[in-house]
XYZ file of C-alpha atoms in Angstrom:
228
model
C -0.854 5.595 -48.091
C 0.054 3.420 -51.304
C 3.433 1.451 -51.052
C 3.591 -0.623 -54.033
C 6.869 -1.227 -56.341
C 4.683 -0.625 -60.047
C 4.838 2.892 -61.344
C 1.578 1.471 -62.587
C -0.501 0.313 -60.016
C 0.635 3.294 -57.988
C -1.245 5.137 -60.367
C -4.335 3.236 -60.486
C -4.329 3.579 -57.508
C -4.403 7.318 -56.920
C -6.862 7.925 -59.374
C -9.295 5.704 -57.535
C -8.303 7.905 -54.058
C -9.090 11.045 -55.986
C -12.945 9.856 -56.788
C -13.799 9.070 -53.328
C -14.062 11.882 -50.965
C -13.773 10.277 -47.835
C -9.985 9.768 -48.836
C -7.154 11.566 -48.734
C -3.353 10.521 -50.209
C -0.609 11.318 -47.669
C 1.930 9.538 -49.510
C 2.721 7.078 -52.436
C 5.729 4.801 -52.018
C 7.811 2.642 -53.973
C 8.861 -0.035 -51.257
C 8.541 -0.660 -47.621
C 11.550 1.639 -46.532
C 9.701 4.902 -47.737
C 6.669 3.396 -45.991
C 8.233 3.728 -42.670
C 9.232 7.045 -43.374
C 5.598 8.034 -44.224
C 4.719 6.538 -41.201
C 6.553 8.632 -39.080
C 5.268 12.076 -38.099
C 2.003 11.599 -39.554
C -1.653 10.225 -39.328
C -2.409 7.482 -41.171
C -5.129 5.454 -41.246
C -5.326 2.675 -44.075
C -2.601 1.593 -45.922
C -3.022 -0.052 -50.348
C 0.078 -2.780 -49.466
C 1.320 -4.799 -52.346
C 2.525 -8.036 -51.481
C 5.425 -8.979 -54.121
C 7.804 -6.136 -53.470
C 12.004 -6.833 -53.855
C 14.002 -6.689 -50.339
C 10.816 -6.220 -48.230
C 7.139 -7.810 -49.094
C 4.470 -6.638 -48.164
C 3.296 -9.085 -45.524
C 7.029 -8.713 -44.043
C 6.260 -5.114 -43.427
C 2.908 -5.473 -42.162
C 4.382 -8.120 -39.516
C 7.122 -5.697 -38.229
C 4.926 -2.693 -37.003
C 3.487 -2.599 -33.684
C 0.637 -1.032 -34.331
C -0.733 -1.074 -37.892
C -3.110 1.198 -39.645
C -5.604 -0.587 -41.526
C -4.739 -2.333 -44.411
C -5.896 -3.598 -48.074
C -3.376 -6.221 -49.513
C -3.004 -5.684 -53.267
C -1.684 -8.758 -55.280
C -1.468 -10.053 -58.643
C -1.119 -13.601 -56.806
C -4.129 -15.396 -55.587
C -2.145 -17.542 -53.392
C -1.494 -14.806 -50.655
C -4.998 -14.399 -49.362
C -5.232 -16.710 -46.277
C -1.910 -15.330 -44.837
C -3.367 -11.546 -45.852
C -6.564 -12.022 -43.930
C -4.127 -13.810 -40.963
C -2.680 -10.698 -40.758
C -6.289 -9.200 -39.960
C -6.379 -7.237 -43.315
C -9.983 -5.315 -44.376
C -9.708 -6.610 -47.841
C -7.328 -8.248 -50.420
C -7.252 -7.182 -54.049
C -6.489 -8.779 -56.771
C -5.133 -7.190 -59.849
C -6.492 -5.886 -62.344
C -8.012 -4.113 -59.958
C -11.333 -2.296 -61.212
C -12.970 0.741 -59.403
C -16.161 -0.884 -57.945
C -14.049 -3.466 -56.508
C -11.551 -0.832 -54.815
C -14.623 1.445 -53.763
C -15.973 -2.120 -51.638
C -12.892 -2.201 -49.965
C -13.339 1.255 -49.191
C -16.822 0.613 -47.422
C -14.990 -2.382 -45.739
C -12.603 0.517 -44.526
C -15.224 2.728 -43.012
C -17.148 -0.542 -41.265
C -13.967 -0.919 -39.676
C -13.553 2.154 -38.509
C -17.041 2.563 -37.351
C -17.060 -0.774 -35.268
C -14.726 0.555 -31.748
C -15.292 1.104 -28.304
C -16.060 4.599 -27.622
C -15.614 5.184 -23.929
C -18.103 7.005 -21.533
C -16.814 10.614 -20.545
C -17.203 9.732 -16.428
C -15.395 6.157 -16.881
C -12.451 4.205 -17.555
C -14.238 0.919 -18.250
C -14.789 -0.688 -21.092
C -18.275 0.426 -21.856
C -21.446 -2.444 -22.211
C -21.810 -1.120 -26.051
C -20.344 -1.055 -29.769
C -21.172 1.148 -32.845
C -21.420 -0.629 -35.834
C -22.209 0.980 -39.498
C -24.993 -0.015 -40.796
C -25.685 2.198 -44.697
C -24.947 6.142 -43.751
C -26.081 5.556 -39.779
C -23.897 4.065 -36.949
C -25.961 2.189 -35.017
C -25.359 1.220 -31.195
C -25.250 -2.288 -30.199
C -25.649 -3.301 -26.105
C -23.564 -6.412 -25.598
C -26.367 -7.759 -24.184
C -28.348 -7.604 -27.493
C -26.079 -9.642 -29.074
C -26.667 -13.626 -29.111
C -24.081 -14.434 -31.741
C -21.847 -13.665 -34.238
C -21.473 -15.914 -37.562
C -18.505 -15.468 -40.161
C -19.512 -15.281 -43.836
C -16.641 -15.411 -45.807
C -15.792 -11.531 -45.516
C -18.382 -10.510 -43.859
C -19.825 -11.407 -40.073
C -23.346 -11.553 -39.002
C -24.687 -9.995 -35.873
C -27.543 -11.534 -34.536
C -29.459 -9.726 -32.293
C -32.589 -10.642 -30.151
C -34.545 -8.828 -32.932
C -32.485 -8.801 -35.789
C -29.318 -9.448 -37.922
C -27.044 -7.180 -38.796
C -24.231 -7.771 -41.660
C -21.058 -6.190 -41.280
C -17.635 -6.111 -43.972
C -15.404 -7.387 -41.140
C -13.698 -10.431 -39.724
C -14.298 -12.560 -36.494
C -11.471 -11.730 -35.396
C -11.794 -8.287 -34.731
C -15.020 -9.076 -33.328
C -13.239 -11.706 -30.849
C -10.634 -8.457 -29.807
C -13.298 -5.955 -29.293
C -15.975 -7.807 -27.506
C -15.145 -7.951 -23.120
C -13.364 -12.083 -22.891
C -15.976 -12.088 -19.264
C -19.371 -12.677 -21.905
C -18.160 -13.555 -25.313
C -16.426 -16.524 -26.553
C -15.583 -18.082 -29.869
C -17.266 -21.531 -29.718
C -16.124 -22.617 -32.945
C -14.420 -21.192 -36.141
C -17.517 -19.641 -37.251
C -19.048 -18.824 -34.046
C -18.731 -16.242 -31.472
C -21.827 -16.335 -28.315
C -22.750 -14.268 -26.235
C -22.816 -16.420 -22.615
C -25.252 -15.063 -21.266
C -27.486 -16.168 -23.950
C -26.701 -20.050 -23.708
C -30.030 -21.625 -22.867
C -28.819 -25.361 -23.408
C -26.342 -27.196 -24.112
C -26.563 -30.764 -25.877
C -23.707 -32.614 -27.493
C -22.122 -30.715 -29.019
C -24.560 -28.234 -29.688
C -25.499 -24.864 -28.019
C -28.787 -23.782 -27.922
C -29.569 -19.906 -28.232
C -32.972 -17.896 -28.169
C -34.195 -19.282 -31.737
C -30.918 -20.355 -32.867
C -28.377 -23.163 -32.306
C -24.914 -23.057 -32.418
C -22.232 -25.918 -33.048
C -19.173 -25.964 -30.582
C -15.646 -26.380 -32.778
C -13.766 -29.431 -31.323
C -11.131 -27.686 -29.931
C -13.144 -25.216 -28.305
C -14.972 -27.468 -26.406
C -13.021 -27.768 -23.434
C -12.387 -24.048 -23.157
C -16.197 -23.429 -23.208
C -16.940 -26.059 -20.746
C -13.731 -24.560 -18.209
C -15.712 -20.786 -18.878
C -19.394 -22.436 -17.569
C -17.146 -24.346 -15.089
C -18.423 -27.824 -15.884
């Protein structure tokens, strides 16, 4: 779905949609109130928001629903980006916005997607595992192969006991999806795995050929988790 107030930009916007087959337009709106009518009684799964829009803005709209489809904030305004990626969006845009720029939001998109829990056909627990997109192949991820996770800008790192993974998504999400019982963000950049802690000094934790620094205010939290 586009919802964006400039006849414009609307347009831009579909004729990027058209040249990537993966997507599909369900509806292009002019303001938030035909939004939530395109929301109801269909499927869909990202939303192009624009930010400046009269009545309603974008980031008002995005606040109001319960559940959200993905979204990719789309601005002429700079100044809107921490509040857009509070608001857990894949990507913001700023316009101008060209085609190779859009089509990395897109991939942003499908990481996204790709990165859920998928849960086992004999069980109703949370399963031990992750997909996460890595080129054309999803790959599976034990949460026991993960040591930590590092933000980088808009991407996170996944280190693994043999490798790193990079992946177009926030902490955050990673913080939601990963069980509260082993993970726990240590600091702004840092989620561990707690199982993996093999020291702790200062105010440093020490990992299987890594070390990670423990955020202030997520020190005491840490220490009531290892009850210290």
């Amino acid at each position: 779905m586009i919802v964006d107030d400039e006849p414009i930009a609307r347009d831009i916007l579909l004729t990027y949609i058209q040249r990537v087959p993966e997507l599909e337009l369900v509806k292009s709106c002019r303001n938030a109130t035909e939004a939530y009518e395109g929301l109801y009684g269909q499927q869909v799964d990202l939303i192009f928001l624009d930010i400046q829009m009269p009545v309603i803005t974008g980031t008002e709209f995005m606040r109001s629903l319960r559940n959200p489809p993905l979204v990719v904030f789309t601005t002429a305004y700079s100044n809107y980006a921490v509040e857009g990626f509070e608001l857990n969006s894949v990507d913001y845009l700023l316009k101008p916005i060209t085609f190779e720029r859009f089509y990395q939001a897109v991939q942003k998109v499908s990481e996204r997607m790709a990165i859920k829990q998928i849960p086992g056909p004999e069980t109703e627990h949370q399963p031990d595992y992750l997909f996460i997109r890595q080129d054309n192949r999803l790959v599976r991820v034990e949460h026991d192969q993960i040591l930590y996770i590092q933000a980088e800008r808009d991407f996170s790192s996944v280190y693994l006991k043999e490798t790193r993974l990079l992946v177009g998504i926030h902490l955050k999400l990673f913080e939601d999806l990963l069980p509260l019982k082993q993970f726990l963000r240590v600091h702004r950049s840092y989620i561990i795995n707690l199982k993996a802690i093999r020291a702790i000094k200062g105010n440093v934790i020490e990992l299987e050929n890594a070390e990670v620094p423990i955020g202030a205010s997520n020190r005491e939290e840490l220490f009531q988790r290892l009850q210290l």
